[in-house]
Coordinates of C-alpha atoms and ligand atoms in Angstrom, one line a residue:
X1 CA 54.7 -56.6 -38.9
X2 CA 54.6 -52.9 -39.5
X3 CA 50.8 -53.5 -40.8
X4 CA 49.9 -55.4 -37.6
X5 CA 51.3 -52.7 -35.5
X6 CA 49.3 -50.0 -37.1
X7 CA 46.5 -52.1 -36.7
X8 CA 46.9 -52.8 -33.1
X9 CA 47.2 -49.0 -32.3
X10 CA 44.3 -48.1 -34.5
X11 CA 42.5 -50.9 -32.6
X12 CA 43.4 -49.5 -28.9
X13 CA 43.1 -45.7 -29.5
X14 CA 40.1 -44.9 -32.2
X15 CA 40.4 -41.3 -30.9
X16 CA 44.0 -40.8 -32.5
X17 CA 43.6 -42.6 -35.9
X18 CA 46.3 -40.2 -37.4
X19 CA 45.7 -41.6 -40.4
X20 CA 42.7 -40.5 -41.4
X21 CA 42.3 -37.2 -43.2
X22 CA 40.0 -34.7 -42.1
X23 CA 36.9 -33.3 -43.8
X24 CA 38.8 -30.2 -44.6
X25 CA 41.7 -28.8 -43.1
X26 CA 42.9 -25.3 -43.2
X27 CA 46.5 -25.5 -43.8
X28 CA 49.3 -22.6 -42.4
X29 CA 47.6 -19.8 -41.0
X30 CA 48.2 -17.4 -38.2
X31 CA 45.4 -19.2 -36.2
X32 CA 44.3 -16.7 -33.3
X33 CA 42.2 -18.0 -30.4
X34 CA 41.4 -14.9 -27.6
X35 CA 39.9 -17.1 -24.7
X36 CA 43.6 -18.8 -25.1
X37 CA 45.6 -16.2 -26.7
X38 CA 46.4 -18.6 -29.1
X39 CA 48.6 -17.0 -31.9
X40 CA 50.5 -19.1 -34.2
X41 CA 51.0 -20.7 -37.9
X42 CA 48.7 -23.8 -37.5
X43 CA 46.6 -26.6 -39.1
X44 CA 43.2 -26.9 -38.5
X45 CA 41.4 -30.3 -38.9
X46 CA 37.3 -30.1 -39.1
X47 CA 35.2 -33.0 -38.8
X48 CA 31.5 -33.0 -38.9
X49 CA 31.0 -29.4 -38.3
X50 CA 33.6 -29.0 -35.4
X51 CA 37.4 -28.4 -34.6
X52 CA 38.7 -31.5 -34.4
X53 CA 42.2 -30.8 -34.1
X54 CA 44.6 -27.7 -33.9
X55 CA 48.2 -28.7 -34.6
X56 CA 51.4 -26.9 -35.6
X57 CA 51.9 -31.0 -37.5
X58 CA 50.5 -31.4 -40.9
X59 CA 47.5 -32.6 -41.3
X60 CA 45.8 -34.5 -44.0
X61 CA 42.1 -33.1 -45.2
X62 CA 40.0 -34.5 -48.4
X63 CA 39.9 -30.5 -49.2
X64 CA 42.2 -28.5 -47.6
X65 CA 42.8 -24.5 -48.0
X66 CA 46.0 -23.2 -48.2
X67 CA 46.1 -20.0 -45.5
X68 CA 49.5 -18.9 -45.8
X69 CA 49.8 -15.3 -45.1
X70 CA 46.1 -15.1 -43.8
X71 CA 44.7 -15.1 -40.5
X72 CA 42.7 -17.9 -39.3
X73 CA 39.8 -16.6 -37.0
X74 CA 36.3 -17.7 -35.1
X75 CA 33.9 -16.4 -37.3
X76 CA 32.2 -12.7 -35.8
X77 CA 28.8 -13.2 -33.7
X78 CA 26.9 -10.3 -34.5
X79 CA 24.6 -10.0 -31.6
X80 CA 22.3 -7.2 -33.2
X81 CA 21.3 -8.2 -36.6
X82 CA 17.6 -7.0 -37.5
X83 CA 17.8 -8.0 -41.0
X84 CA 17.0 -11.5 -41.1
X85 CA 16.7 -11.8 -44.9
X86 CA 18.8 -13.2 -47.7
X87 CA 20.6 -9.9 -49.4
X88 CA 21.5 -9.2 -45.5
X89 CA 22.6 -12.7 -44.9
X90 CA 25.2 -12.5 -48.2
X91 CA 25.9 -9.1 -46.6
X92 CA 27.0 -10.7 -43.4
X93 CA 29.0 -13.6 -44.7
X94 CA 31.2 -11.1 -46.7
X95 CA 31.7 -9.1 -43.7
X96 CA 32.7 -12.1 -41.9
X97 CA 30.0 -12.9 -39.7
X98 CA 28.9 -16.5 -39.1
X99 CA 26.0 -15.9 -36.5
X100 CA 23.5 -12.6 -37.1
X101 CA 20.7 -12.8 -34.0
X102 CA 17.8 -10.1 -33.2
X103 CA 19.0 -9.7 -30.0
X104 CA 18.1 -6.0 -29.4
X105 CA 14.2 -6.0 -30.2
X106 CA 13.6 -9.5 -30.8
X107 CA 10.8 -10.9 -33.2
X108 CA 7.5 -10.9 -32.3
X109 CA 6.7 -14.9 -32.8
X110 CA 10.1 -17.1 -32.1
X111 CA 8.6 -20.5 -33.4
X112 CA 7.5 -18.9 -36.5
X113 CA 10.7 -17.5 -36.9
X114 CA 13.0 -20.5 -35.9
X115 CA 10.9 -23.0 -38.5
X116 CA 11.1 -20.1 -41.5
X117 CA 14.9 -19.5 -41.1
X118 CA 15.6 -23.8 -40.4
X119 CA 17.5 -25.1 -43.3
X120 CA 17.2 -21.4 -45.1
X121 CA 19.9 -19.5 -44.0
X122 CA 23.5 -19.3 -44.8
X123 CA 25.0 -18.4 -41.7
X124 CA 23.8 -19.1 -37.8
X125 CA 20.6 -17.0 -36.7
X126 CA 18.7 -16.9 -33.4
X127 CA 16.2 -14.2 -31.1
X128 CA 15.4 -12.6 -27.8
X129 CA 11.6 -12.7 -26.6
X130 CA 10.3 -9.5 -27.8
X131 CA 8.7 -7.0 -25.2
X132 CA 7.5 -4.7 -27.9
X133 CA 5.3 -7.7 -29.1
X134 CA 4.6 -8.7 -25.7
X135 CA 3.3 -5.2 -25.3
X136 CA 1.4 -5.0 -28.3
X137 CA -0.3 -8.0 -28.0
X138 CA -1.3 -7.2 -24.3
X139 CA -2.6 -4.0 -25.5
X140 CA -4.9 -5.8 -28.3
X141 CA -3.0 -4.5 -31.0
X142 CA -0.4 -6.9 -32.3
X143 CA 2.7 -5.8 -34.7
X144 CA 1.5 -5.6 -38.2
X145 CA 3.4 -7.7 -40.6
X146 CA 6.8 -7.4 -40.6
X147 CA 7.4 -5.1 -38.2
X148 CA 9.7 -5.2 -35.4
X149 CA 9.1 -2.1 -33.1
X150 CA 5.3 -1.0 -32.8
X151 CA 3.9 2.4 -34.3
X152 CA 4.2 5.6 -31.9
X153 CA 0.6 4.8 -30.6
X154 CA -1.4 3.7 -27.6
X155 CA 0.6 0.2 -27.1
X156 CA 3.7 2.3 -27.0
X157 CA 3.1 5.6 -25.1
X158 CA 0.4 4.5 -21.9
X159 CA 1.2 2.6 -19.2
X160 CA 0.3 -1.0 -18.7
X161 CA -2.6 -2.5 -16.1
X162 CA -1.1 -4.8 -13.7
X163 CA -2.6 -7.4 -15.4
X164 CA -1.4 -6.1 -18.7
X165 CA 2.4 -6.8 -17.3
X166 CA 1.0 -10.4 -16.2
X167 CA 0.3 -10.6 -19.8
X168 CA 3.5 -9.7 -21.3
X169 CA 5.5 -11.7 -19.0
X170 CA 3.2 -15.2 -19.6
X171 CA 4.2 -14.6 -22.9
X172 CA 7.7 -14.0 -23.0
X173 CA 8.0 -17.2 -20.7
X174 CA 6.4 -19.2 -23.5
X175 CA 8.9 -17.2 -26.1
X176 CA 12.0 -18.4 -23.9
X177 CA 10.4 -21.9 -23.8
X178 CA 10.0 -21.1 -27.7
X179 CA 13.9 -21.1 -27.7
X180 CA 14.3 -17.4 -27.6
X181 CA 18.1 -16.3 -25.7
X182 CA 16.7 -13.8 -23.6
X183 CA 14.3 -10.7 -23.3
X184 CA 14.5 -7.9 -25.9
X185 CA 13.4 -4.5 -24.6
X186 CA 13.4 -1.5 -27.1
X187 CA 12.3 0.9 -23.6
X188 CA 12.7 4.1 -25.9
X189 CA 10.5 2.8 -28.4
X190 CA 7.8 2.2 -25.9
X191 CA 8.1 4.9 -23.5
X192 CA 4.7 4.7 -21.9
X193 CA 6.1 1.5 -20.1
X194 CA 7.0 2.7 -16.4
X195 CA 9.7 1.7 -14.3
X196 CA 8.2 -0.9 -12.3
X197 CA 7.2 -2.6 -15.7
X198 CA 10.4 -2.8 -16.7
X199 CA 11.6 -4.0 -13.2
X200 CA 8.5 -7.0 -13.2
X201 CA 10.6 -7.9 -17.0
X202 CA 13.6 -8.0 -15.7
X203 CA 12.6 -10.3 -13.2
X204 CA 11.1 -12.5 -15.8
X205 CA 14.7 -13.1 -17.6
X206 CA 16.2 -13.0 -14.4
X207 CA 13.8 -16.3 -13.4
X208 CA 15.1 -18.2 -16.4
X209 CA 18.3 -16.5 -16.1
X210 CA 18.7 -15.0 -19.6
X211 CA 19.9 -11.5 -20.4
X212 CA 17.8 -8.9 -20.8
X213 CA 19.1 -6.8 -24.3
X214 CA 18.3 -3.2 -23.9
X215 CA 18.3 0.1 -25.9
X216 CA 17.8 2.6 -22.7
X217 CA 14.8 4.6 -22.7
X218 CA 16.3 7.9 -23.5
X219 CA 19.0 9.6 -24.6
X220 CA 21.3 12.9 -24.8
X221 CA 21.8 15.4 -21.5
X222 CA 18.6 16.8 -20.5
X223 CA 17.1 16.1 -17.0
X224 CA 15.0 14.0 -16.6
X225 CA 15.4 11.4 -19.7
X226 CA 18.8 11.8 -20.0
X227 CA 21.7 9.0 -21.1
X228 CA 22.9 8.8 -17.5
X229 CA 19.5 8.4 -16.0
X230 CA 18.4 6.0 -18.8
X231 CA 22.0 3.7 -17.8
X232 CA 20.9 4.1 -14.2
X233 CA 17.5 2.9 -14.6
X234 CA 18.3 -0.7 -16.4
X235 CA 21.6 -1.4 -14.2
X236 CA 19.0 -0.7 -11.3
X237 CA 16.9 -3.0 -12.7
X238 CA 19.8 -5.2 -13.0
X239 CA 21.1 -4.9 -9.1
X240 CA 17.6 -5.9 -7.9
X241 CA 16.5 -8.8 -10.6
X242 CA 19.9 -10.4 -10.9
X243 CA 19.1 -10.2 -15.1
X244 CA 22.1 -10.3 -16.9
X245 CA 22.3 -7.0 -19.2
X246 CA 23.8 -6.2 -22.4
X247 CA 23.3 -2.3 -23.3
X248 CA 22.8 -2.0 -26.8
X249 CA 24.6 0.6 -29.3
X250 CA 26.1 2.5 -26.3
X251 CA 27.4 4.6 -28.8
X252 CA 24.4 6.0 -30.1
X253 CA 22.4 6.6 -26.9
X254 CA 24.9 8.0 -24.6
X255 CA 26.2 10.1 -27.6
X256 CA 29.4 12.8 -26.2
X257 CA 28.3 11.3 -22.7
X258 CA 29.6 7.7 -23.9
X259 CA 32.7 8.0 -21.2
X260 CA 30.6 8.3 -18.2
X261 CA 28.1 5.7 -19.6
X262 CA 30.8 3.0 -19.9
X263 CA 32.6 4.1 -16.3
X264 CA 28.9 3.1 -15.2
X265 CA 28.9 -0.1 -16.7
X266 CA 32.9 -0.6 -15.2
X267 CA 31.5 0.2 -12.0
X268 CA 28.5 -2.3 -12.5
X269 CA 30.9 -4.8 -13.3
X270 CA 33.2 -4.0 -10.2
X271 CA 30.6 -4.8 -8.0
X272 CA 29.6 -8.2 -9.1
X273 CA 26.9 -7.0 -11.7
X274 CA 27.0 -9.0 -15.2
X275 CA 26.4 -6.0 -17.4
X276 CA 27.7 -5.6 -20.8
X277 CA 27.4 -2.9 -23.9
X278 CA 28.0 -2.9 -27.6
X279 CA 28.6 -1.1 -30.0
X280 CA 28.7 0.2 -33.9
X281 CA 31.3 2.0 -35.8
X282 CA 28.8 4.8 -37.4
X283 CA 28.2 8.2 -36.4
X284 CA 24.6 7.6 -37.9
X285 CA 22.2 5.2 -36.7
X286 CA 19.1 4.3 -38.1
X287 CA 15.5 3.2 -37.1
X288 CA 11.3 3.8 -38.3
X289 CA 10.6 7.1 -38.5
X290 CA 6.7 6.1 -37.5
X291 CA 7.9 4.9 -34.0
X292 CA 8.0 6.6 -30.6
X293 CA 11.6 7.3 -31.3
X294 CA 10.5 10.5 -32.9
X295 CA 7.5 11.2 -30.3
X296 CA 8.0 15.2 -29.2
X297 CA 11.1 16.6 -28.3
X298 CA 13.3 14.2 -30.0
X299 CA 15.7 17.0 -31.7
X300 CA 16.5 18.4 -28.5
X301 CA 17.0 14.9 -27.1
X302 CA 19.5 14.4 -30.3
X303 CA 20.7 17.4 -30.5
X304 CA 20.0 17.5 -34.2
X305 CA 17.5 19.0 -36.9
X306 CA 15.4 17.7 -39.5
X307 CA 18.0 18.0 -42.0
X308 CA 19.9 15.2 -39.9
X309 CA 17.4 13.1 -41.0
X310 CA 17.9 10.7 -44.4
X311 CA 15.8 8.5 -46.5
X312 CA 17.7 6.0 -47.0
X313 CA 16.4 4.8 -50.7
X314 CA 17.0 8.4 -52.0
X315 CA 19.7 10.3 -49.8
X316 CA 16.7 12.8 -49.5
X317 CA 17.5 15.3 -46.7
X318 CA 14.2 16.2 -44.8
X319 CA 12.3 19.1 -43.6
X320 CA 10.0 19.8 -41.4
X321 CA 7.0 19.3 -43.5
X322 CA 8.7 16.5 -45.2
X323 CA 9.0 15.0 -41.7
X324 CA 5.5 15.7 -40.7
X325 CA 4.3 14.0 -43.9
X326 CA 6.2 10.8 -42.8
X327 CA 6.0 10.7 -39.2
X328 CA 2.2 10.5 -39.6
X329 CA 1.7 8.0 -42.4
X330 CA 1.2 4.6 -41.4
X331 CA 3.1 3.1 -43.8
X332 CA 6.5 2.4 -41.7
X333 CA 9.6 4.5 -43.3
X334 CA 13.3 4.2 -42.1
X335 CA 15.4 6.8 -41.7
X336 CA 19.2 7.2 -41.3
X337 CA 20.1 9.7 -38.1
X338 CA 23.4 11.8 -38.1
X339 CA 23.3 11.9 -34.5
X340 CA 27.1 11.2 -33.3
X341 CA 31.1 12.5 -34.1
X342 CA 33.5 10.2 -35.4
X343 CA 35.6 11.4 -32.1
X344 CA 33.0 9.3 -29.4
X345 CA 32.9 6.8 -32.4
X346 CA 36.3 5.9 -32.0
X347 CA 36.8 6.2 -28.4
X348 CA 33.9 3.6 -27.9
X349 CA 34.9 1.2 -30.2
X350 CA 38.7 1.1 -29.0
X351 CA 37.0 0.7 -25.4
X352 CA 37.8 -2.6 -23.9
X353 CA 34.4 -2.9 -22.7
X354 CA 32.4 -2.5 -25.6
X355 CA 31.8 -5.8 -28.2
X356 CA 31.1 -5.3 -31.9
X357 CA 27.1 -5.3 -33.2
X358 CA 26.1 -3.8 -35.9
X359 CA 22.3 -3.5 -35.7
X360 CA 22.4 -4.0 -39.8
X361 CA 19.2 -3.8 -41.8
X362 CA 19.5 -3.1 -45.2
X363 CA 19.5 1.1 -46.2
X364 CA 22.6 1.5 -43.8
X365 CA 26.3 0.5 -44.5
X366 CA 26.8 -0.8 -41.3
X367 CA 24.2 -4.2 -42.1
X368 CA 27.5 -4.8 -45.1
X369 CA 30.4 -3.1 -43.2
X370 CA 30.9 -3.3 -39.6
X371 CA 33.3 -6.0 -38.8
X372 CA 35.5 -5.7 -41.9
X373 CA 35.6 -1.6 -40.8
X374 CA 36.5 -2.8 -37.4
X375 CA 39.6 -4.4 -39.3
X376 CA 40.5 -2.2 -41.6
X377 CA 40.7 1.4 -39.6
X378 CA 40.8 0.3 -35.7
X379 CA 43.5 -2.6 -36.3
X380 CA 44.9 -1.8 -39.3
X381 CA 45.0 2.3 -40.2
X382 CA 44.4 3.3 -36.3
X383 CA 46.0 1.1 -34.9
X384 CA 44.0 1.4 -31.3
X385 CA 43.0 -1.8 -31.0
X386 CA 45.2 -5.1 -31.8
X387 CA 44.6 -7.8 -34.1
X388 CA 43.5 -10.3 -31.0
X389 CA 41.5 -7.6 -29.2
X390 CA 39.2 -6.9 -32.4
X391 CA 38.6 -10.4 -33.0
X392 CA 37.5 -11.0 -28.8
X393 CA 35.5 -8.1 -29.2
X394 CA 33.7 -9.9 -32.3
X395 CA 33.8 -13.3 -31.5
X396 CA 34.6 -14.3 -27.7
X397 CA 32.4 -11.8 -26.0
X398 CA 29.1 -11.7 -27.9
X399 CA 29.6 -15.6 -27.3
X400 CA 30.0 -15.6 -23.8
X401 CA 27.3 -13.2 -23.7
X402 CA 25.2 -15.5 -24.9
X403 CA 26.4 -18.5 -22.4
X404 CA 23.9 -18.3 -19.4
X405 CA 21.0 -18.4 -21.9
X406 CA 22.9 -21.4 -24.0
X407 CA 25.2 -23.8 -23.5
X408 CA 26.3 -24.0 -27.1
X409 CA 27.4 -21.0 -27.1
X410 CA 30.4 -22.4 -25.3
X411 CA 31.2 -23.7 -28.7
X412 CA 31.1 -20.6 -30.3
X413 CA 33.7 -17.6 -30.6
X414 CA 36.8 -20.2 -29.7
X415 CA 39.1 -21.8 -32.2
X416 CA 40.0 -24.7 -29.9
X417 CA 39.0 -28.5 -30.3
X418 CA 35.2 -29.3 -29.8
X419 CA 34.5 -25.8 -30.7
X420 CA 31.9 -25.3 -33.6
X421 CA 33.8 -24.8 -37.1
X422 CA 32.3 -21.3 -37.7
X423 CA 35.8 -19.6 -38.8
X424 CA 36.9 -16.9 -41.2
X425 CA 39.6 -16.3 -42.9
X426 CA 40.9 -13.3 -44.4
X427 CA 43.9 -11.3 -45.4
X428 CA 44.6 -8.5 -43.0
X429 CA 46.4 -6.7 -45.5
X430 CA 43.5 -6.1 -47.4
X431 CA 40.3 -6.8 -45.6
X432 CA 38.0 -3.3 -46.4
X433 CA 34.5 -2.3 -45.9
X434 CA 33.0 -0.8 -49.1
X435 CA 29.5 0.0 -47.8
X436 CA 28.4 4.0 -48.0
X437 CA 25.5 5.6 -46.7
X438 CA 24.8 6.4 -50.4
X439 CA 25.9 2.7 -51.0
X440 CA 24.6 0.4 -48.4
X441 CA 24.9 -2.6 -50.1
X442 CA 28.5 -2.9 -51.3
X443 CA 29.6 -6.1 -50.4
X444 CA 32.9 -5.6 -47.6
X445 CA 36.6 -7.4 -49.6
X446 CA 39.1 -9.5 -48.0
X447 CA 37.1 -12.6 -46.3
X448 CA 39.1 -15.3 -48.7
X449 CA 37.2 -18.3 -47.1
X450 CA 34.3 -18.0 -44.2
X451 CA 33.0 -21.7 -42.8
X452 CA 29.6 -22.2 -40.9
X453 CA 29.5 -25.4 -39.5
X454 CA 31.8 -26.8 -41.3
X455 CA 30.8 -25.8 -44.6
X456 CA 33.0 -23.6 -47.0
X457 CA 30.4 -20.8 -47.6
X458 CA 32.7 -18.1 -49.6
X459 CA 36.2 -19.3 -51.0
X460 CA 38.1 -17.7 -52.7
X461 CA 36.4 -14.7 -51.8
X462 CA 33.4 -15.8 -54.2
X463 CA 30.5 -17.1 -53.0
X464 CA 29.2 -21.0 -53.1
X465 CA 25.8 -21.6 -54.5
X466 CA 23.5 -23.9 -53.4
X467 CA 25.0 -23.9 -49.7
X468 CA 22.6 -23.0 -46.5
X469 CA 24.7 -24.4 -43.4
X470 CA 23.2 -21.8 -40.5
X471 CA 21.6 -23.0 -37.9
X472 CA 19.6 -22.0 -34.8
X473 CA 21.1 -20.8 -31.5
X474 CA 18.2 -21.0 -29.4
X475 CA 18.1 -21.4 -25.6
X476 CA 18.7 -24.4 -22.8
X477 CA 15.1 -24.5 -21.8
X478 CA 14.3 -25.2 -25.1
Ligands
ZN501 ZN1 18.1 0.5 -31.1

């Protein structure tokens, strides 16, 4: 009779067969959820590379991992990830982050990209439209190799012709239709572009309605080019387009003026604007030494000297001669820029407007360290931001950022049923970056188990072999 009874419910309701055990289930953790505000010792069922149930009941998995004492997170979207390669993506997955997109530049050919990456790539990957490229190739002189941003040159410092712009904008149209999430615009390294250019690419994202991701044109005090007028000019571009806007690494190009940057971006959100900034937790940045970055009068713009400047392969301090030497070779170099004060560092990142990005490449710590330093000083030593605040800032709002251009993104950042099963868990006690300027690659400690899709990618704290679960976020339209 029992039998019969058990078959008659599992007959009439296949959505709660109770019985059967999940794929893997992570057993006992403090399971944290910020769209919800989910937190609370839980189970977590997965099935087919989603949530499939969230219960404080046990729950029966073929594998399951014991979380007891650990917290039970979405897995960190890191919206500004340039390096796209393997050593980066081991890098990432340590550190906790499931999805790592070129958001901020963008590559210069999204198919090519998208097909290399499929089936390649541990964690979740995906791309903006690149305006650089767009640029480049509308000035006959396409982006060499691997490179991202263009060589200080003619495609970066003169203005475009009117049909130039036409150009560009064809092509970043087929880019979106490519799958791209939206428009990358480096303006500072391509200063020659004018205002009205940027205003005719905005408009372009704003037509497919996907963000525009932006590192401003200039930066530091000095009038004109300054921080404040570099702000002004995209959330302009913003008001009249209607392109969403995410200002990249606030923190490095408003510098000691970061306060009045964010009030602007408060006040763009006040009146209706959908504007959004990241940041970094790194007084130094880093970027090509060959590009327009460093066109005249960037150590006044920086406030720094040549002996700010670092090779990142040697530690090598430069000079001017040294810099000379570089800046004119055209082999492309990176350099690491002490350019900010641990003071505006910390103010920025314990803002509640700014998300986490690291804009990681491999030669700085912050490609290895980011979201695990984000843990270990700001929730745990600091104590300025709280646990669930530091994991919206990583998880929730780079997703929703991404939610006009995608809808799966909706999936994303959330532990709640239906929601992808890209989740980390870690000990809070212990979580640490490790990565130095002198070290870059030091793998961060204290991720016990990350999942992409479903898949256990490190457990134990060890990596699995042989595992490649990342997929591509790419756009609606696609
Ligand atoms: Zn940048």
């Amino acid at each position: 009779m029992k039998q019969l009874i058990v078959a008659i419910v599992a007959a009439l309701a296949p959505a709660v067969v109770w019985s059967a055990p999940y794929e893997l289930v992570i057993r006992g953790g403090r399971v944290l959820d910020p769209e919800t505000g989910l937190d609370a010792t839980m189970n977590v069922g997965i099935n087919q590379g989603r949530i499939a149930r969230i219960s404080a009941e046990p729950l029966t998995g073929t594998r399951t991992i014991d979380a007891k004492g650990l917290v039970v997170a979405p897995g960190f979207i890191d919206l500004h990830q340039h390096g796209q390669d393997e050593v980066s993506g081991v890098l990432k997955a340590f550190d906790g982050v499931t999805s790592g997109l070129e958001m901020e530049i963008g590559v210069p050919d999204v198919k090519e990209f998208l097909t290399r990456k499929s089936g390649h790539s541990l964690i979740n990957y995906g791309t903006t439209a690149s305006h650089a490229a767009a640029r480049a190739a509308a000035f006959g002189s396409p982006l060499a190799g691997d490179d991202l941003i263009p060589q200080s040159g003619h495609a970066t410092n003169d203005p475009a012709t009117p049909e130039q712009v036409r150009q560009m904008q064809s092509r970043l149209n087929s880019e979106i239709d490519a799958g791209a999430l939206g428009i990358g615009m480096g303006i500072q390294y391509v200063p020659g572009a004018t205002r009205q250019e940027i205003i005719h690419i905005f408009q372009s994202a704003a037509s497919r309605n996907v963000p525009v991701f932006t590192h401003i044109r200039s930066v530091g005090r000095k009038e004109p080019g300054s921080s404040i007028e570099s702000v002004s000019e995209v959330i302009g571009a913003a008001a009249v387009t209607g392109a969403p806007l995410q200002i990249v690494h606030i923190n490095s190009t408003c510098l000691a003026d970061v306060s009045d940057c964010l009030a602007m971006v408060a006040g763009a959100k006040a009146r209706g604007l959908d504007v959004t900034a990241e940041a970094y937790p790194y007084i130094a940045g880093m970027t090509s030494i060959n590009s327009a970055l460093f066109n005249p009068g960037w150590q006044e713009k920086f406030g720094i000297g040549y002996n700010s400047l670092m090779l990142p392969e040697t530690g090598e301090r430069l000079t001017q001669a040294r810099f000379d030497e570089l800046h004119a070779s055209p082999k492309s170099q990176g350099v690491v820029l002490f350019v900010n004060r641990q003071e505006v560092v910390d103010g920025v990142i314990a803002n509640p407007l700014t998300s986490i990005a690291s804009d990681g490449e491999v030669g700085h710590p912050r490609n290895a360290g980011t979201y695990s330093m984000i843990l270990a000083r700001y929730v745990r030593e600091l104590r300025t931001i709280s646990l669930i605040d530091a994991i919206r800032k990583m998880s929730l709002m780079p997703a929703q950022r991404l939610e006009k251009a995608t809808v799966s993104a909706r999936r994303k950042g959330r532990i709640q049923e239906g929601a992808d099963a890209d989740i980390v868990v870690f000990d809070l006690a212990t979580v640490k970056d490790r990565a130095t300027y002198e070290k870059p690659n030091e793998r961060s400690t204290g991720m016990k188990f990350v999942v992409v899709n479903g898949t256990v990618l490190i457990d134990k704290g060890a990596l699995v072999p042989g595992v490649l679960p990342g997929k591509g976020i790419v756009s609606n339209d696609q």
